[in-house]
Amino acid sequence: MDNFFYNLGLKGKKNSSMQLKRVVVTGMGALTPIGNNLEAYWEGLRTGKSGSAPITYFDTEKFKTKFACELKGYDPSDYFDRKEARKLDKFAQYALVSSDEAIADSGIDLNVVDKFRVGVVWGAGIGGLETFQNEVINFAEGDGTPRFNPFFIPKMIADIAPGNISIKHGFMGPNYTTVSACASSANAMIDALNYIRLGHCDVIVTGGSEAAVTLAGMGGFNAMHALSTRNESPETASRPFDATRDGFVLGEGGGALILEEYEHAKARGAKIYAEVLGGGLSSDAYHMTAPHPEGIGVVKVMENCLMNAGLKPEDVDTINTHGTSTPLGDVAELKAISKVFGDHAKEININSTKSMTGHLLGAAGAIEAIASILAMENNLVPPTINHSVVDDQIDPSLNLTLNKAQEREVKVAMSNTFGFGGHNACVLFKKLDA
């Protein structure tokens, strides 16, 4: 417990009246390229389904990359009336859809809960990119008169997602968006954890959403040489840890978790998926987009997370890695895991669910946390698919859960998420009875 106060900068301020609350997950919702709800998402993870396919949203003739992990069968009219949908960028739609599922899954009675003690802390790395793109294109193609849609700004801004969630349900606790590139929703979960730990809230809706499969998104990431260009085989393009990996596959969607104070959840007889034991943060302080080759920042974020949770390295059973399928990132992360976990690293099931979902940017931390929790619930670790060629830079003794799900008892699961700018976030979950 003392470690937690060190991490918050509160060491020396602790007193007998400050008792940290336990935090649990009581609801989840998922809208992903391999499943449009929680059940379908797990089925896709369990069976090793690839969500990557040729882009349908726009003409890709002049683009280097012609595929992405789009949502399949998503129709806004299934969730919103036409007028409402026009006011919402896709990333905000995805936030509302996934959070509605999580709230329903939690079984919480919105007529009884104290809404002043319910918050929304949401992650988005970019926000309304398509809205911004389309408005600028329309202006550029016009006569120079600034005729912008009155919903341009409220559709675009990243904080509108939690704003809409709170407005819909009347939640009046803390409400904001965390922005740390691809670590955004993991940062959101850690903030939510700490608000409840410190007694400021009973319930927080947290997670993240992103909708960057757009002209600007694909063009921008292509210009950085960040995306795979395996156009001849898009379904196998996301191949973390494989020697032939050539970049990540852009994905879209949203994931939501209901974090709740343990006694509050127990009092209402809630189903509890897992306990959130701790979160860690660090910075690479090295490069805008590349990780430190030795994974120094990644080592520190996992150490911080273990310390915050009060766990030892040998307590961890699985790690859902950031594992984006980039040449530099995958190697650096695995080096860091070997350094932190030592000999125990060989006993851990390491995987990357991005091999199936692609990279959901600001939503990655949320959907991967959900994958980690479902792995615990089902004692089944989803695979890292599309692996065929061994990389001699990667320790062959590590179990990367290649190509097929593996059964094992999972009591403690770690989820890693990193973002451009050197932002590192790590979250630890534990079975409540473990």
Coordinates of N, CA and C in Angstrom, one line a residue, residues 81-262:
D81 N -31.1 7.8 -34.3 CA -32.0 8.3 -35.4 C -31.1 9.2 -36.3
R82 N -31.7 9.4 -37.5 CA -30.9 10.1 -38.5 C -30.4 11.5 -38.0
K83 N -31.2 12.2 -37.4 CA -30.8 13.6 -36.9 C -29.7 13.5 -35.9
E84 N -29.8 12.5 -35.0 CA -28.8 12.4 -33.9 C -27.5 11.9 -34.5
A85 N -27.5 11.0 -35.5 CA -26.3 10.5 -36.1 C -25.5 11.6 -36.8
R86 N -26.2 12.5 -37.4 CA -25.6 13.6 -38.1 C -24.8 14.6 -37.2
K87 N -25.2 14.6 -35.9 CA -24.5 15.4 -35.0 C -23.3 14.8 -34.3
L88 N -23.0 13.5 -34.7 CA -22.0 12.7 -34.0 C -21.0 12.2 -35.0
D89 N -19.7 12.6 -34.7 CA -18.6 11.9 -35.5 C -18.6 10.4 -35.1
K90 N -18.1 9.6 -36.0 CA -18.0 8.2 -35.8 C -17.4 7.8 -34.4
F91 N -16.3 8.5 -34.0 CA -15.7 8.2 -32.8 C -16.6 8.4 -31.6
A92 N -17.5 9.4 -31.7 CA -18.4 9.6 -30.6 C -19.6 8.6 -30.6
Q93 N -20.0 8.2 -31.8 CA -20.9 7.1 -32.0 C -20.4 5.8 -31.3
Y94 N -19.2 5.5 -31.6 CA -18.6 4.3 -31.1 C -18.5 4.3 -29.6
A95 N -18.2 5.5 -29.0 CA -18.2 5.7 -27.6 C -19.6 5.4 -26.9
L96 N -20.6 6.0 -27.5 CA -21.9 5.8 -27.0 C -22.4 4.3 -27.1
V97 N -22.1 3.7 -28.2 CA -22.5 2.3 -28.4 C -21.9 1.4 -27.4
S98 N -20.5 1.5 -27.3 CA -19.8 0.6 -26.4 C -20.1 0.9 -25.0
S99 N -20.3 2.1 -24.6 CA -20.6 2.5 -23.2 C -22.0 2.1 -22.8
D100 N -23.0 2.2 -23.8 CA -24.3 1.7 -23.5 C -24.3 0.2 -23.2
E101 N -23.5 -0.6 -24.0 CA -23.5 -2.0 -23.7 C -22.9 -2.3 -22.4
A102 N -21.8 -1.6 -22.0 CA -21.1 -1.8 -20.7 C -22.1 -1.4 -19.6
I103 N -22.8 -0.3 -19.7 CA -23.8 0.1 -18.6 C -24.8 -1.0 -18.5
A104 N -25.4 -1.5 -19.6 CA -26.4 -2.5 -19.5 C -25.8 -3.8 -18.9
D105 N -24.6 -4.1 -19.3 CA -23.9 -5.3 -18.8 C -23.7 -5.3 -17.3
S106 N -23.5 -4.1 -16.8 CA -23.2 -3.9 -15.4 C -24.4 -4.1 -14.5
G107 N -25.6 -4.0 -15.1 CA -26.9 -4.2 -14.4 C -27.1 -3.1 -13.4
I108 N -26.4 -1.9 -13.5 CA -26.6 -0.9 -12.5 C -28.0 -0.2 -12.8
D109 N -28.7 0.2 -11.7 CA -30.0 0.8 -11.8 C -29.7 2.3 -11.8
L110 N -29.9 2.9 -13.0 CA -29.6 4.4 -13.2 C -30.7 5.2 -12.4
N111 N -31.8 4.6 -12.0 CA -32.8 5.4 -11.2 C -32.4 5.5 -9.7
V112 N -31.5 4.7 -9.3 CA -31.1 4.6 -7.9 C -29.7 5.2 -7.6
V113 N -28.8 4.9 -8.5 CA -27.4 5.3 -8.3 C -27.3 6.9 -8.1
D114 N -26.4 7.3 -7.2 CA -26.1 8.7 -7.0 C -25.3 9.2 -8.2
K115 N -25.9 9.9 -9.1 CA -25.2 10.3 -10.3 C -24.2 11.4 -10.1
F116 N -24.2 12.0 -9.0 CA -23.1 13.0 -8.7 C -21.8 12.2 -8.4
R117 N -21.9 10.9 -8.1 CA -20.7 10.1 -7.8 C -20.5 9.1 -8.9
V118 N -21.0 9.4 -10.1 CA -20.7 8.6 -11.3 C -20.0 9.5 -12.3
G119 N -18.8 9.1 -12.8 CA -18.1 9.9 -13.7 C -17.9 9.2 -15.0
V120 N -17.3 9.9 -16.0 CA -16.9 9.4 -17.3 C -15.5 9.9 -17.6
V121 N -14.6 9.0 -17.7 CA -13.2 9.3 -18.1 C -12.9 8.5 -19.3
W122 N -12.7 9.2 -20.5 CA -12.7 8.5 -21.8 C -11.4 8.9 -22.5
G123 N -10.9 7.9 -23.3 CA -9.7 8.2 -24.1 C -9.9 8.3 -25.5
A124 N -9.2 9.2 -26.2 CA -9.3 9.3 -27.6 C -8.0 10.0 -28.1
G125 N -7.2 9.3 -29.0 CA -6.0 9.9 -29.4 C -6.1 11.0 -30.4
I126 N -7.2 11.0 -31.2 CA -7.4 12.0 -32.2 C -8.7 12.7 -32.1
G127 N -9.8 11.9 -31.9 CA -11.1 12.5 -31.9 C -11.8 12.5 -33.3
G128 N -12.5 13.6 -33.6 CA -13.3 13.6 -34.8 C -12.5 13.9 -36.1
L129 N -11.6 13.1 -36.5 CA -10.8 13.3 -37.6 C -11.5 13.4 -38.9
E130 N -12.5 12.6 -39.1 CA -13.3 12.6 -40.4 C -14.1 13.9 -40.5
T131 N -14.6 14.4 -39.4 CA -15.4 15.6 -39.3 C -14.4 16.8 -39.7
F132 N -13.3 16.8 -39.1 CA -12.3 17.9 -39.4 C -11.9 17.8 -40.9
Q133 N -11.6 16.6 -41.4 CA -11.2 16.4 -42.8 C -12.2 16.9 -43.7
N134 N -13.5 16.5 -43.5 CA -14.5 16.8 -44.5 C -14.8 18.3 -44.5
E135 N -14.8 18.9 -43.3 CA -15.1 20.4 -43.3 C -14.0 21.2 -44.0
V136 N -12.8 20.8 -43.8 CA -11.7 21.5 -44.5 C -11.7 21.3 -46.0
I137 N -12.0 20.0 -46.4 CA -12.2 19.8 -47.9 C -13.3 20.6 -48.5
N138 N -14.4 20.7 -47.8 CA -15.6 21.4 -48.3 C -15.2 22.9 -48.4
F139 N -14.5 23.4 -47.4 CA -14.1 24.8 -47.5 C -13.1 25.1 -48.6
A140 N -12.1 24.2 -48.8 CA -11.1 24.4 -49.8 C -11.8 24.3 -51.2
E141 N -12.8 23.5 -51.4 CA -13.5 23.4 -52.7 C -14.5 24.5 -52.9
G142 N -14.8 25.3 -51.9 CA -15.8 26.4 -52.1 C -15.2 27.6 -52.6
D143 N -15.9 28.7 -52.4 CA -15.5 30.0 -53.0 C -14.7 30.9 -52.0
G144 N -14.3 30.3 -50.9 CA -13.5 31.0 -49.9 C -14.3 31.6 -48.8
T145 N -15.7 31.5 -48.9 CA -16.5 31.9 -47.8 C -16.5 30.9 -46.7
P146 N -16.3 31.3 -45.5 CA -16.2 30.3 -44.4 C -17.6 29.8 -44.0
R147 N -18.1 28.9 -44.8 CA -19.4 28.3 -44.5 C -19.2 26.9 -43.8
F148 N -19.1 26.9 -42.5 CA -18.8 25.7 -41.8 C -20.1 25.2 -41.1
N149 N -20.2 23.9 -41.0 CA -21.4 23.3 -40.3 C -21.3 23.7 -38.9
P150 N -22.5 24.1 -38.3 CA -22.5 24.6 -36.9 C -22.1 23.5 -35.9
F151 N -22.2 22.2 -36.4 CA -21.8 21.1 -35.5 C -20.3 20.7 -35.7
F152 N -19.6 21.5 -36.5 CA -18.2 21.2 -36.8 C -17.4 21.0 -35.6
I153 N -17.3 22.0 -34.7 CA -16.5 22.0 -33.5 C -17.0 21.0 -32.5
P154 N -18.3 21.0 -32.1 CA -18.7 20.0 -31.1 C -18.6 18.5 -31.6
K155 N -18.6 18.3 -33.0 CA -18.5 16.9 -33.5 C -17.0 16.5 -33.4
M156 N -16.1 17.5 -33.6 CA -14.7 17.2 -33.7 C -13.9 17.0 -32.4
I157 N -14.2 17.8 -31.4 CA -13.4 17.8 -30.2 C -13.4 16.5 -29.5
A158 N -12.2 16.1 -29.0 CA -12.0 14.8 -28.4 C -12.9 14.6 -27.1
D159 N -13.1 15.7 -26.4 CA -13.9 15.5 -25.1 C -15.4 15.4 -25.3
I160 N -15.8 15.4 -26.6 CA -17.3 15.3 -26.8 C -17.8 13.9 -26.5
A161 N -17.0 12.9 -26.6 CA -17.4 11.5 -26.4 C -17.9 11.4 -24.9
P162 N -17.0 11.6 -23.9 CA -17.5 11.5 -22.5 C -18.7 12.5 -22.2
G163 N -18.6 13.7 -22.9 CA -19.7 14.6 -22.7 C -21.0 14.1 -23.1
N164 N -21.0 13.4 -24.3 CA -22.3 12.8 -24.7 C -22.8 11.7 -23.9
I165 N -21.8 10.9 -23.4 CA -22.2 9.8 -22.5 C -22.8 10.3 -21.2
S166 N -22.2 11.3 -20.6 CA -22.8 11.9 -19.4 C -24.1 12.6 -19.6
I167 N -24.2 13.3 -20.7 CA -25.5 13.9 -21.0 C -26.6 12.9 -21.2
K168 N -26.3 11.8 -21.9 CA -27.4 10.8 -22.1 C -27.9 10.2 -20.8
H169 N -27.0 10.0 -19.9 CA -27.4 9.2 -18.7 C -27.4 10.1 -17.4
G170 N -27.1 11.4 -17.5 CA -27.1 12.3 -16.4 C -26.0 12.1 -15.4
F171 N -24.9 11.6 -15.8 CA -23.8 11.4 -14.9 C -23.1 12.7 -14.6
M172 N -23.0 13.1 -13.3 CA -22.5 14.4 -13.0 C -21.2 14.4 -12.2
G173 N -20.5 13.3 -12.2 CA -19.2 13.2 -11.6 C -18.1 13.7 -12.6
P174 N -16.8 13.4 -12.3 CA -15.7 13.9 -13.2 C -16.0 13.5 -14.7
N175 N -15.7 14.4 -15.6 CA -16.0 14.1 -17.0 C -15.0 14.7 -17.9
Y176 N -14.2 13.9 -18.5 CA -13.1 14.5 -19.4 C -12.5 13.4 -20.3
T177 N -11.7 13.8 -21.2 CA -11.0 12.9 -22.1 C -9.5 13.0 -21.8
T178 N -8.8 11.8 -21.8 CA -7.4 11.7 -21.8 C -6.9 11.6 -23.2
V179 N -5.8 12.3 -23.5 CA -5.2 12.2 -24.8 C -3.7 12.0 -24.7
S180 N -3.3 10.8 -25.0 CA -1.9 10.4 -25.0 C -1.6 9.4 -26.1
A181 N -2.1 9.8 -27.3 CA -2.0 9.0 -28.5 C -2.6 7.6 -28.2
C182 N -1.8 6.6 -28.5 CA -2.3 5.2 -28.4 C -2.5 4.7 -27.0
A183 N -1.9 5.5 -26.1 CA -2.1 5.1 -24.6 C -3.3 5.8 -24.0
S184 N -4.1 6.5 -24.8 CA -5.1 7.3 -24.2 C -6.1 6.6 -23.3
S185 N -6.7 5.5 -23.8 CA -7.7 4.8 -23.0 C -7.1 4.1 -21.8
A186 N -5.9 3.7 -21.9 CA -5.2 3.1 -20.7 C -5.0 4.2 -19.7
N187 N -4.6 5.4 -20.1 CA -4.5 6.5 -19.2 C -5.9 6.8 -18.5
A188 N -6.9 6.7 -19.3 CA -8.3 7.0 -18.8 C -8.6 6.0 -17.7
M189 N -8.3 4.7 -17.9 CA -8.6 3.7 -16.9 C -7.9 3.9 -15.6
I190 N -6.6 4.3 -15.8 CA -5.8 4.6 -14.6 C -6.3 5.8 -13.8
D191 N -6.7 6.8 -14.5 CA -7.4 8.0 -13.8 C -8.6 7.5 -13.1
A192 N -9.5 6.7 -13.8 CA -10.7 6.3 -13.2 C -10.5 5.4 -12.0
L193 N -9.5 4.6 -12.1 CA -9.1 3.7 -10.9 C -8.7 4.6 -9.7
N194 N -7.9 5.6 -9.9 CA -7.5 6.5 -8.8 C -8.6 7.3 -8.2
Y195 N -9.5 7.8 -9.1 CA -10.7 8.6 -8.5 C -11.5 7.7 -7.6
I196 N -11.7 6.4 -7.9 CA -12.5 5.6 -7.1 C -11.7 5.1 -5.9
R197 N -10.4 4.8 -6.0 CA -9.6 4.4 -4.9 C -9.6 5.5 -3.8
L198 N -9.5 6.8 -4.2 CA -9.5 7.8 -3.3 C -10.8 8.3 -2.7
G199 N -11.9 7.6 -3.2 CA -13.2 7.8 -2.6 C -14.0 9.0 -3.2
H200 N -13.5 9.5 -4.4 CA -14.2 10.6 -5.0 C -15.4 10.1 -5.8
C201 N -15.5 8.9 -6.3 CA -16.6 8.4 -7.1 C -16.9 6.9 -6.7
D202 N -18.1 6.5 -6.9 CA -18.5 5.1 -6.7 C -18.4 4.3 -8.0
V203 N -18.6 5.0 -9.1 CA -18.7 4.3 -10.5 C -18.1 5.3 -11.5
I204 N -17.3 4.7 -12.4 CA -16.8 5.5 -13.5 C -16.9 4.7 -14.8
V205 N -17.5 5.3 -15.8 CA -17.5 4.7 -17.2 C -16.2 5.1 -17.8
T206 N -15.4 4.2 -18.2 CA -14.1 4.5 -18.8 C -13.9 3.6 -20.1
G207 N -12.9 4.0 -20.8 CA -12.6 3.3 -22.1 C -12.1 4.2 -23.1
G208 N -12.3 3.9 -24.4 CA -11.8 4.8 -25.4 C -12.5 4.4 -26.8
S209 N -12.4 5.4 -27.7 CA -12.9 5.1 -29.1 C -12.1 5.9 -30.1
E210 N -12.1 5.4 -31.3 CA -11.3 6.1 -32.4 C -11.9 5.7 -33.7
A211 N -11.9 6.7 -34.7 CA -12.4 6.4 -36.0 C -11.5 7.1 -37.0
A212 N -10.3 6.6 -37.2 CA -9.3 7.3 -38.0 C -9.1 6.6 -39.4
V213 N -9.9 5.6 -39.7 CA -9.8 5.0 -41.1 C -10.5 6.0 -42.0
T214 N -9.7 7.0 -42.4 CA -10.2 8.1 -43.2 C -9.1 8.5 -44.2
L215 N -9.4 9.4 -45.1 CA -8.4 9.9 -46.1 C -7.2 10.4 -45.3
A216 N -7.5 11.3 -44.4 CA -6.4 11.9 -43.6 C -5.6 11.0 -42.8
G217 N -6.4 10.1 -42.1 CA -5.7 9.1 -41.2 C -4.8 8.2 -42.0
M218 N -5.3 7.6 -43.1 CA -4.5 6.6 -43.8 C -3.3 7.4 -44.5
G219 N -3.6 8.5 -45.1 CA -2.6 9.3 -45.7 C -1.5 9.7 -44.8
G220 N -1.9 10.2 -43.6 CA -0.9 10.6 -42.6 C 0.0 9.5 -42.1
F221 N -0.6 8.4 -41.8 CA 0.2 7.3 -41.3 C 1.1 6.7 -42.4
N222 N 0.6 6.7 -43.6 CA 1.4 6.2 -44.7 C 2.6 7.1 -44.9
A223 N 2.4 8.4 -44.7 CA 3.5 9.4 -44.9 C 4.6 9.1 -43.9
M224 N 4.2 8.6 -42.7 CA 5.2 8.3 -41.7 C 5.9 6.9 -41.9
H225 N 5.4 6.2 -42.9 CA 5.8 4.8 -43.1 C 5.5 3.9 -41.9
A226 N 4.4 4.2 -41.3 CA 4.0 3.4 -40.1 C 3.1 2.2 -40.4
L227 N 2.4 2.2 -41.5 CA 1.5 1.2 -41.8 C 2.1 0.1 -42.7
S228 N 1.5 -1.1 -42.5 CA 1.8 -2.2 -43.4 C 1.3 -1.9 -44.8
T229 N 2.1 -2.3 -45.8 CA 1.6 -2.2 -47.2 C 1.4 -3.5 -47.8
R230 N 1.1 -4.5 -47.1 CA 0.9 -5.9 -47.6 C -0.5 -6.0 -48.2
N231 N -0.6 -5.3 -49.3 CA -1.9 -5.2 -50.0 C -2.4 -6.5 -50.6
E232 N -1.4 -7.4 -50.9 CA -1.8 -8.6 -51.6 C -2.4 -9.6 -50.6
S233 N -2.2 -9.4 -49.3 CA -2.7 -10.3 -48.3 C -3.1 -9.5 -47.0
P234 N -4.1 -8.7 -47.1 CA -4.5 -7.8 -45.9 C -4.8 -8.6 -44.7
E235 N -5.5 -9.7 -44.8 CA -5.9 -10.5 -43.7 C -4.7 -11.0 -42.8
T236 N -3.5 -11.0 -43.4 CA -2.4 -11.5 -42.6 C -1.4 -10.4 -42.4
A237 N -1.7 -9.1 -42.7 CA -0.8 -8.0 -42.6 C -0.4 -7.7 -41.2
S238 N -1.3 -7.8 -40.2 CA -0.9 -7.5 -38.8 C -0.3 -8.8 -38.3
R239 N 1.0 -8.8 -38.2 CA 1.8 -10.0 -37.8 C 2.8 -9.7 -36.7
P240 N 2.4 -9.3 -35.5 CA 3.3 -9.0 -34.4 C 4.4 -10.1 -34.2
F241 N 5.6 -9.7 -34.0 CA 6.7 -10.6 -33.6 C 7.2 -11.4 -34.8
D242 N 6.6 -11.4 -36.0 CA 7.0 -12.1 -37.1 C 8.2 -11.4 -37.8
A243 N 9.1 -12.1 -38.3 CA 10.3 -11.4 -38.9 C 10.0 -10.6 -40.1
T244 N 8.8 -10.9 -40.8 CA 8.4 -10.2 -42.0 C 7.4 -9.0 -41.7
R245 N 7.2 -8.7 -40.5 CA 6.3 -7.6 -40.2 C 6.8 -6.3 -40.8
D246 N 5.8 -5.5 -41.2 CA 6.2 -4.2 -41.9 C 5.4 -3.0 -41.5
G247 N 4.8 -3.1 -40.4 CA 4.0 -1.9 -39.9 C 2.7 -2.4 -39.4
F248 N 2.0 -1.4 -38.7 CA 0.7 -1.8 -38.1 C -0.5 -1.6 -39.1
V249 N -1.6 -2.2 -38.8 CA -2.8 -2.1 -39.5 C -3.8 -1.2 -38.7
L250 N -4.3 -0.2 -39.4 CA -5.1 0.8 -38.7 C -6.5 0.2 -38.4
G251 N -7.0 0.4 -37.2 CA -8.3 -0.1 -36.8 C -9.2 1.0 -36.3
E252 N -10.4 0.6 -36.0 CA -11.4 1.6 -35.5 C -12.4 0.9 -34.5
G253 N -13.0 1.7 -33.7 CA -14.0 1.1 -32.8 C -14.0 1.7 -31.4
G254 N -14.5 1.0 -30.5 CA -14.6 1.5 -29.1 C -14.7 0.4 -28.1
G255 N -14.2 0.6 -26.9 CA -14.3 -0.3 -25.8 C -14.6 0.4 -24.5
A256 N -15.5 -0.1 -23.7 CA -15.9 0.6 -22.4 C -15.9 -0.4 -21.3
L257 N -15.5 0.1 -20.1 CA -15.5 -0.7 -18.9 C -16.2 0.1 -17.8
I258 N -17.0 -0.6 -17.0 CA -17.5 0.1 -15.8 C -16.6 -0.3 -14.6
L259 N -16.0 0.7 -14.1 CA -15.2 0.6 -12.9 C -16.0 1.0 -11.7
E260 N -16.0 0.2 -10.6 CA -16.9 0.4 -9.5 C -16.2 0.1 -8.2
E261 N -16.5 0.9 -7.2 CA -15.9 0.6 -5.8 C -16.5 -0.7 -5.4
Y262 N -15.6 -1.5 -4.8 CA -15.9 -2.9 -4.5 C -17.2 -3.1 -3.6

